[in-house]
Amino acid sequence: MNLNPEQASIALNDISNAQRKLAIFTGYQHAAPHFWLWGVIWLIGYSATDLLPQYAGETWLTLNLIGFLTGAWLAKANGAAAGGPGAGTHKPWDLPALQVLYIGLAFALFIAATFVLFTPTPTQFGAFPALLVGFAYTVVGIWGGVRWLAAGISLSVLTMIGYLYVPQHFMLWMAVFGGGTLIASGFWMKAR
Amino acid sequence: MASEANDLIHQPLRLRLMATLNALPARQQLEFTQLRSLLEASDGNLGAHLSTLEKAGYISMEKDFVQRKPRTRVALTRTGRQAFEQHVAYLRAILDAATP
């Protein structure tokens, strides 16, 4: 069978689309456990901040450390399972794990620097990181797929609703709706 | 480079199937249900095309049970990867030849 240039072009386009769909699917599968992890961390962190606001700094420092280290371990496990950069290695830190740690550190430093420049109220202290994460997911969604976009928009909108309309119970609001959105997004990411 | 299209691969669903499997690292498998979702194909249609590609030696299939449910995992063979890459090279050559 011989093909003409138009048929060849259509076939190459189909190949490109199939590969893009696989990349999005793989991204969802790898992201799901991270969404669950941070959903649980937010649930615990915001609840603890509501109950014991005087220990908010220590609570979040501890939870974020746990989150970043567990996230790095998850990234390494994902890479090994997928035959990617972590496959077949027994090094404690490899590329996917270091990427997660780098992203975590960048977020933490940016948020810390912002709080030095603009001293936040307790509600702003809870809202700003969530809004930043929501914005990041929305940006990732441009390339990574509609599920990232939906997670980012939901998180941002729910954060603003809580900030504007439920300021007296904002931390509990974020525990339920922020953590809940992350956990639900994780299940959606895992779905086929 | 092949001088004509690979008829086995060029069928639209098989082309997308091969492209999907070729994008995976060597020896990595995809489950039947994942492929079905990615390719938006019916069970019967996908099963028939997988069978055709398996007979040609382009893919390998492993069947087992997970929590009493049957599971089929599919991977591209080395022969399949070479055949797909030759087909892609053929497609690119057609476009290159048509470019003034």
Short mmCIF file of C-alpha atoms in Angstrom, two decimals:
data_model
loop_
_atom_site.label_atom_id
_atom_site.label_comp_id
_atom_site.label_asym_id
_atom_site.label_seq_id
_atom_site.Cartn_x
_atom_site.Cartn_y
_atom_site.Cartn_z
CA MET A 1 0.00 0.00 0.00
CA ASN A 2 1.30 3.43 -0.96
CA LEU A 3 0.14 6.58 0.76
CA ASN A 4 -0.08 10.18 -0.41
CA PRO A 5 1.27 13.12 1.64
CA GLU A 6 -2.18 13.98 3.03
CA GLN A 7 -2.70 10.42 4.33
CA ALA A 8 0.82 10.42 5.79
CA SER A 9 0.17 13.74 7.51
CA ILE A 10 -3.11 12.47 9.02
CA ALA A 11 -1.38 9.31 10.26
CA LEU A 12 1.48 11.27 11.89
CA ASN A 13 -1.07 13.55 13.52
CA ASP A 14 -2.96 10.51 14.90
CA ILE A 15 0.32 9.16 16.29
CA SER A 16 1.09 12.47 17.95
CA ASN A 17 -2.40 12.66 19.49
CA ALA A 18 -2.17 9.10 20.83
CA GLN A 19 1.17 9.87 22.48
CA ARG A 20 -0.18 13.08 23.99
CA LYS A 21 -3.18 11.22 25.45
CA LEU A 22 -0.85 8.65 27.01
CA ALA A 23 1.31 11.41 28.51
CA ILE A 24 -1.76 13.05 30.08
CA PHE A 25 -3.04 9.68 31.35
CA THR A 26 0.36 8.82 32.85
CA GLY A 27 0.52 12.25 34.48
CA TYR A 28 -2.88 11.68 36.10
CA GLN A 29 -1.86 8.23 37.36
CA HIS A 30 1.36 9.54 38.90
CA ALA A 31 -0.35 12.59 40.42
CA ALA A 32 -3.18 10.70 42.16
CA PRO A 33 -1.25 9.52 45.26
CA HIS A 34 0.24 13.01 45.69
CA PHE A 35 -3.28 14.50 45.73
CA TRP A 36 -4.34 11.97 48.39
CA LEU A 37 -1.22 12.66 50.44
CA TRP A 38 -1.70 16.44 50.45
CA GLY A 39 -5.46 16.10 50.90
CA VAL A 40 -4.88 14.24 54.16
CA ILE A 41 -2.16 16.71 55.19
CA TRP A 42 -4.48 19.67 54.61
CA LEU A 43 -7.28 17.92 56.48
CA ILE A 44 -5.02 17.41 59.49
CA GLY A 45 -3.16 20.73 59.20
CA TYR A 46 -6.14 23.05 58.86
CA SER A 47 -8.08 21.17 61.56
CA ALA A 48 -5.10 21.44 63.93
CA THR A 49 -4.69 25.12 63.08
CA ASP A 50 -8.35 25.69 63.98
CA LEU A 51 -8.03 23.81 67.28
CA LEU A 52 -4.54 24.99 68.29
CA PRO A 53 -3.80 28.20 66.37
CA GLN A 54 -0.83 29.03 68.65
CA TYR A 55 1.04 26.04 67.22
CA ALA A 56 0.19 26.71 63.56
CA GLY A 57 3.80 27.39 62.54
CA GLU A 58 5.17 24.17 64.09
CA THR A 59 2.20 22.15 62.81
CA TRP A 60 2.66 23.22 59.20
CA LEU A 61 6.44 22.94 59.31
CA THR A 62 6.17 19.34 60.50
CA LEU A 63 3.36 18.41 58.11
CA ASN A 64 5.08 20.00 55.11
CA LEU A 65 8.30 18.14 55.87
CA ILE A 66 6.36 14.87 56.08
CA GLY A 67 4.57 15.78 52.84
CA PHE A 68 7.70 16.61 50.86
CA LEU A 69 9.61 13.52 52.02
CA THR A 70 6.65 11.19 51.40
CA GLY A 71 6.05 12.91 48.04
CA ALA A 72 9.68 12.32 47.05
CA TRP A 73 9.35 8.65 48.00
CA LEU A 74 6.11 8.38 45.95
CA ALA A 75 7.80 9.98 42.94
CA LYS A 76 10.66 7.51 43.18
CA ALA A 77 8.22 4.60 43.45
CA ASN A 78 6.23 5.90 40.45
CA GLY A 79 9.39 6.32 38.38
CA ALA A 80 10.53 2.80 39.21
CA ALA A 81 7.13 1.28 38.37
CA ALA A 82 6.98 3.15 35.06
CA GLY A 83 10.48 2.16 34.01
CA GLY A 84 11.44 5.81 34.07
CA PRO A 85 14.46 7.53 35.57
CA GLY A 86 14.03 5.78 38.92
CA ALA A 87 13.68 2.29 37.47
CA GLY A 88 16.07 -0.36 38.65
CA THR A 89 17.96 1.96 40.98
CA HIS A 90 18.22 1.61 44.71
CA LYS A 91 19.50 5.11 45.35
CA PRO A 92 17.46 6.91 48.01
CA TRP A 93 17.22 10.04 45.85
CA ASP A 94 16.88 10.11 42.10
CA LEU A 95 15.52 12.55 39.54
CA PRO A 96 11.72 12.33 40.14
CA ALA A 97 12.25 12.43 43.91
CA LEU A 98 14.58 15.42 43.66
CA GLN A 99 12.10 17.21 41.39
CA VAL A 100 9.38 16.85 44.03
CA LEU A 101 11.72 18.13 46.75
CA TYR A 102 12.76 21.04 44.53
CA ILE A 103 9.14 22.02 43.80
CA GLY A 104 8.29 21.72 47.50
CA LEU A 105 11.25 23.85 48.53
CA ALA A 106 10.48 26.48 45.88
CA PHE A 107 6.86 26.72 47.09
CA ALA A 108 7.90 26.90 50.75
CA LEU A 109 10.49 29.62 50.10
CA PHE A 110 8.13 31.68 47.95
CA ILE A 111 5.37 31.52 50.56
CA ALA A 112 7.81 32.30 53.40
CA ALA A 113 9.24 35.29 51.49
CA THR A 114 5.74 36.61 50.74
CA PHE A 115 4.82 36.38 54.42
CA VAL A 116 7.97 38.36 55.31
CA LEU A 117 7.04 41.09 52.81
CA PHE A 118 3.36 41.19 53.69
CA THR A 119 2.63 40.06 57.25
CA PRO A 120 -0.55 38.00 56.90
CA THR A 121 -3.59 37.78 59.12
CA PRO A 122 -4.31 34.21 60.34
CA THR A 123 -6.92 33.77 57.60
CA GLN A 124 -4.54 35.04 54.93
CA PHE A 125 -1.90 32.67 56.37
CA GLY A 126 -4.27 29.81 55.56
CA ALA A 127 -5.62 31.12 52.26
CA PHE A 128 -2.50 32.19 50.40
CA PRO A 129 -0.76 28.77 50.09
CA ALA A 130 -4.04 27.19 48.97
CA LEU A 131 -4.58 29.87 46.33
CA LEU A 132 -1.00 29.45 45.13
CA VAL A 133 -1.45 25.68 44.80
CA GLY A 134 -4.77 26.22 42.99
CA PHE A 135 -3.09 28.62 40.57
CA ALA A 136 -0.23 26.16 39.95
CA TYR A 137 -2.68 23.33 39.14
CA THR A 138 -4.55 25.65 36.78
CA VAL A 139 -1.32 26.42 34.92
CA VAL A 140 -0.33 22.72 34.80
CA GLY A 141 -3.81 22.03 33.40
CA ILE A 142 -2.98 23.95 30.21
CA TRP A 143 -0.62 21.11 29.22
CA GLY A 144 -1.42 18.37 31.73
CA GLY A 145 -5.12 17.92 31.07
CA VAL A 146 -8.56 19.06 32.16
CA ARG A 147 -8.45 17.23 35.52
CA TRP A 148 -5.60 19.46 36.71
CA LEU A 149 -7.51 22.51 35.51
CA ALA A 150 -10.67 21.43 37.35
CA ALA A 151 -8.71 20.73 40.55
CA GLY A 152 -7.02 24.15 40.36
CA ILE A 153 -10.18 26.11 39.67
CA SER A 154 -12.17 24.24 42.36
CA LEU A 155 -9.46 24.80 44.94
CA SER A 156 -9.12 28.52 44.13
CA VAL A 157 -12.87 29.19 44.07
CA LEU A 158 -13.54 27.26 47.30
CA THR A 159 -10.64 29.05 49.03
CA MET A 160 -12.03 32.45 48.05
CA ILE A 161 -15.58 31.50 49.08
CA GLY A 162 -14.28 30.45 52.50
CA TYR A 163 -12.11 33.55 52.83
CA LEU A 164 -14.88 35.97 51.91
CA TYR A 165 -17.98 34.32 53.42
CA VAL A 166 -16.80 32.00 56.24
CA PRO A 167 -13.82 33.87 57.77
CA GLN A 168 -14.67 32.85 61.36
CA HIS A 169 -14.46 29.12 60.48
CA PHE A 170 -12.01 29.44 57.59
CA MET A 171 -9.54 26.81 58.85
CA LEU A 172 -12.27 24.22 59.25
CA TRP A 173 -13.66 25.22 55.84
CA MET A 174 -10.25 24.59 54.30
CA ALA A 175 -9.82 21.30 56.16
CA VAL A 176 -13.08 20.01 54.68
CA PHE A 177 -13.24 21.70 51.27
CA GLY A 178 -9.51 22.19 50.57
CA GLY A 179 -8.44 18.75 51.79
CA GLY A 180 -11.63 17.24 50.38
CA THR A 181 -11.04 18.76 46.93
CA LEU A 182 -7.52 17.33 46.85
CA ILE A 183 -8.66 13.86 47.90
CA ALA A 184 -11.57 13.87 45.41
CA SER A 185 -9.23 15.12 42.66
CA GLY A 186 -6.91 12.21 43.48
CA PHE A 187 -9.73 9.74 42.89
CA TRP A 188 -10.62 11.47 39.61
CA MET A 189 -6.96 11.36 38.53
CA LYS A 190 -6.84 7.64 39.26
CA ALA A 191 -10.05 6.92 37.34
CA ARG A 192 -9.62 5.61 33.79
CA MET B 1 13.40 2.63 5.52
CA ALA B 2 10.34 0.72 4.24
CA SER B 3 9.34 1.47 0.64
CA GLU B 4 5.62 1.14 1.36
CA ALA B 5 3.20 1.43 4.27
CA ASN B 6 2.89 -1.39 6.77
CA ASP B 7 -0.74 -2.45 6.19
CA LEU B 8 -0.94 -4.18 9.56
CA ILE B 9 0.02 -1.04 11.44
CA HIS B 10 -1.62 1.59 9.26
CA GLN B 11 -5.24 0.65 10.15
CA PRO B 12 -6.40 3.68 12.23
CA LEU B 13 -7.03 1.95 15.57
CA ARG B 14 -3.94 -0.25 15.29
CA LEU B 15 -1.85 2.82 14.42
CA ARG B 16 -2.98 4.62 17.57
CA LEU B 17 -2.54 1.42 19.59
CA MET B 18 1.01 0.95 18.38
CA ALA B 19 1.79 4.66 18.91
CA THR B 20 0.52 4.44 22.49
CA LEU B 21 2.53 1.32 23.31
CA ASN B 22 5.61 2.69 21.53
CA ALA B 23 5.55 5.77 23.79
CA LEU B 24 6.03 3.54 26.85
CA PRO B 25 9.49 2.58 28.09
CA ALA B 26 10.70 -0.84 26.87
CA ARG B 27 8.88 -3.79 28.45
CA GLN B 28 6.33 -1.60 30.23
CA GLN B 29 2.79 -2.88 29.88
CA LEU B 30 -0.63 -1.26 29.72
CA GLU B 31 -3.76 -2.99 30.90
CA PHE B 32 -6.50 -3.81 28.41
CA THR B 33 -8.92 -1.51 30.24
CA GLN B 34 -6.44 1.37 30.14
CA LEU B 35 -5.91 0.89 26.41
CA ARG B 36 -9.65 0.69 25.84
CA SER B 37 -10.10 4.01 27.63
CA LEU B 38 -7.17 5.74 25.89
CA LEU B 39 -8.24 4.57 22.44
CA GLU B 40 -11.99 4.94 23.09
CA ALA B 41 -12.55 1.50 21.59
CA SER B 42 -15.07 -1.23 22.36
CA ASP B 43 -13.97 -4.50 24.01
CA GLY B 44 -14.59 -6.54 20.87
CA ASN B 45 -12.93 -4.14 18.46
CA LEU B 46 -9.83 -3.68 20.62
CA GLY B 47 -9.59 -7.42 21.30
CA ALA B 48 -9.67 -8.22 17.58
CA HIS B 49 -6.94 -5.70 16.75
CA LEU B 50 -4.76 -6.88 19.64
CA SER B 51 -5.12 -10.43 18.38
CA THR B 52 -4.02 -9.38 14.88
CA LEU B 53 -0.95 -7.58 16.23
CA GLU B 54 -0.08 -10.48 18.53
CA LYS B 55 -0.19 -12.93 15.61
CA ALA B 56 2.21 -10.66 13.73
CA GLY B 57 4.56 -10.72 16.71
CA TYR B 58 4.24 -6.97 17.26
CA ILE B 59 2.81 -7.16 20.78
CA SER B 60 2.86 -9.58 23.67
CA MET B 61 -0.09 -10.18 26.00
CA GLU B 62 -0.06 -11.52 29.54
CA LYS B 63 -3.27 -12.73 31.16
CA ASP B 64 -3.73 -13.28 34.88
CA PHE B 65 -6.23 -12.74 37.69
CA VAL B 66 -6.21 -9.91 40.22
CA GLN B 67 -8.70 -10.26 43.07
CA ARG B 68 -10.51 -12.95 41.03
CA LYS B 69 -10.91 -10.56 38.08
CA PRO B 70 -9.21 -11.33 34.76
CA ARG B 71 -6.49 -8.88 33.73
CA THR B 72 -4.80 -8.61 30.35
CA ARG B 73 -1.58 -6.63 30.03
CA VAL B 74 -0.14 -5.62 26.68
CA ALA B 75 3.38 -4.55 25.67
CA LEU B 76 5.16 -3.86 22.42
CA THR B 77 7.76 -6.45 21.37
CA ARG B 78 11.13 -5.50 19.91
CA THR B 79 9.84 -6.56 16.48
CA GLY B 80 6.77 -4.38 16.96
CA ARG B 81 8.84 -1.38 17.99
CA GLN B 82 11.10 -1.75 14.93
CA ALA B 83 8.10 -2.17 12.60
CA PHE B 84 6.41 0.90 14.05
CA GLU B 85 9.55 3.03 13.79
CA GLN B 86 10.00 1.93 10.16
CA HIS B 87 6.40 2.86 9.43
CA VAL B 88 6.83 6.30 11.01
CA ALA B 89 10.04 6.81 8.99
CA TYR B 90 8.11 5.89 5.85
CA LEU B 91 5.36 8.43 6.70
CA ARG B 92 7.93 11.16 7.35
CA ALA B 93 9.74 10.38 4.11
CA ILE B 94 6.51 10.88 2.15
CA LEU B 95 6.05 14.31 3.70
CA ASP B 96 9.72 15.23 3.18
CA ALA B 97 9.50 14.24 -0.47
CA ALA B 98 6.37 16.35 -0.91
CA THR B 99 7.96 19.46 0.64
CA PRO B 100 9.36 21.73 -2.09
#
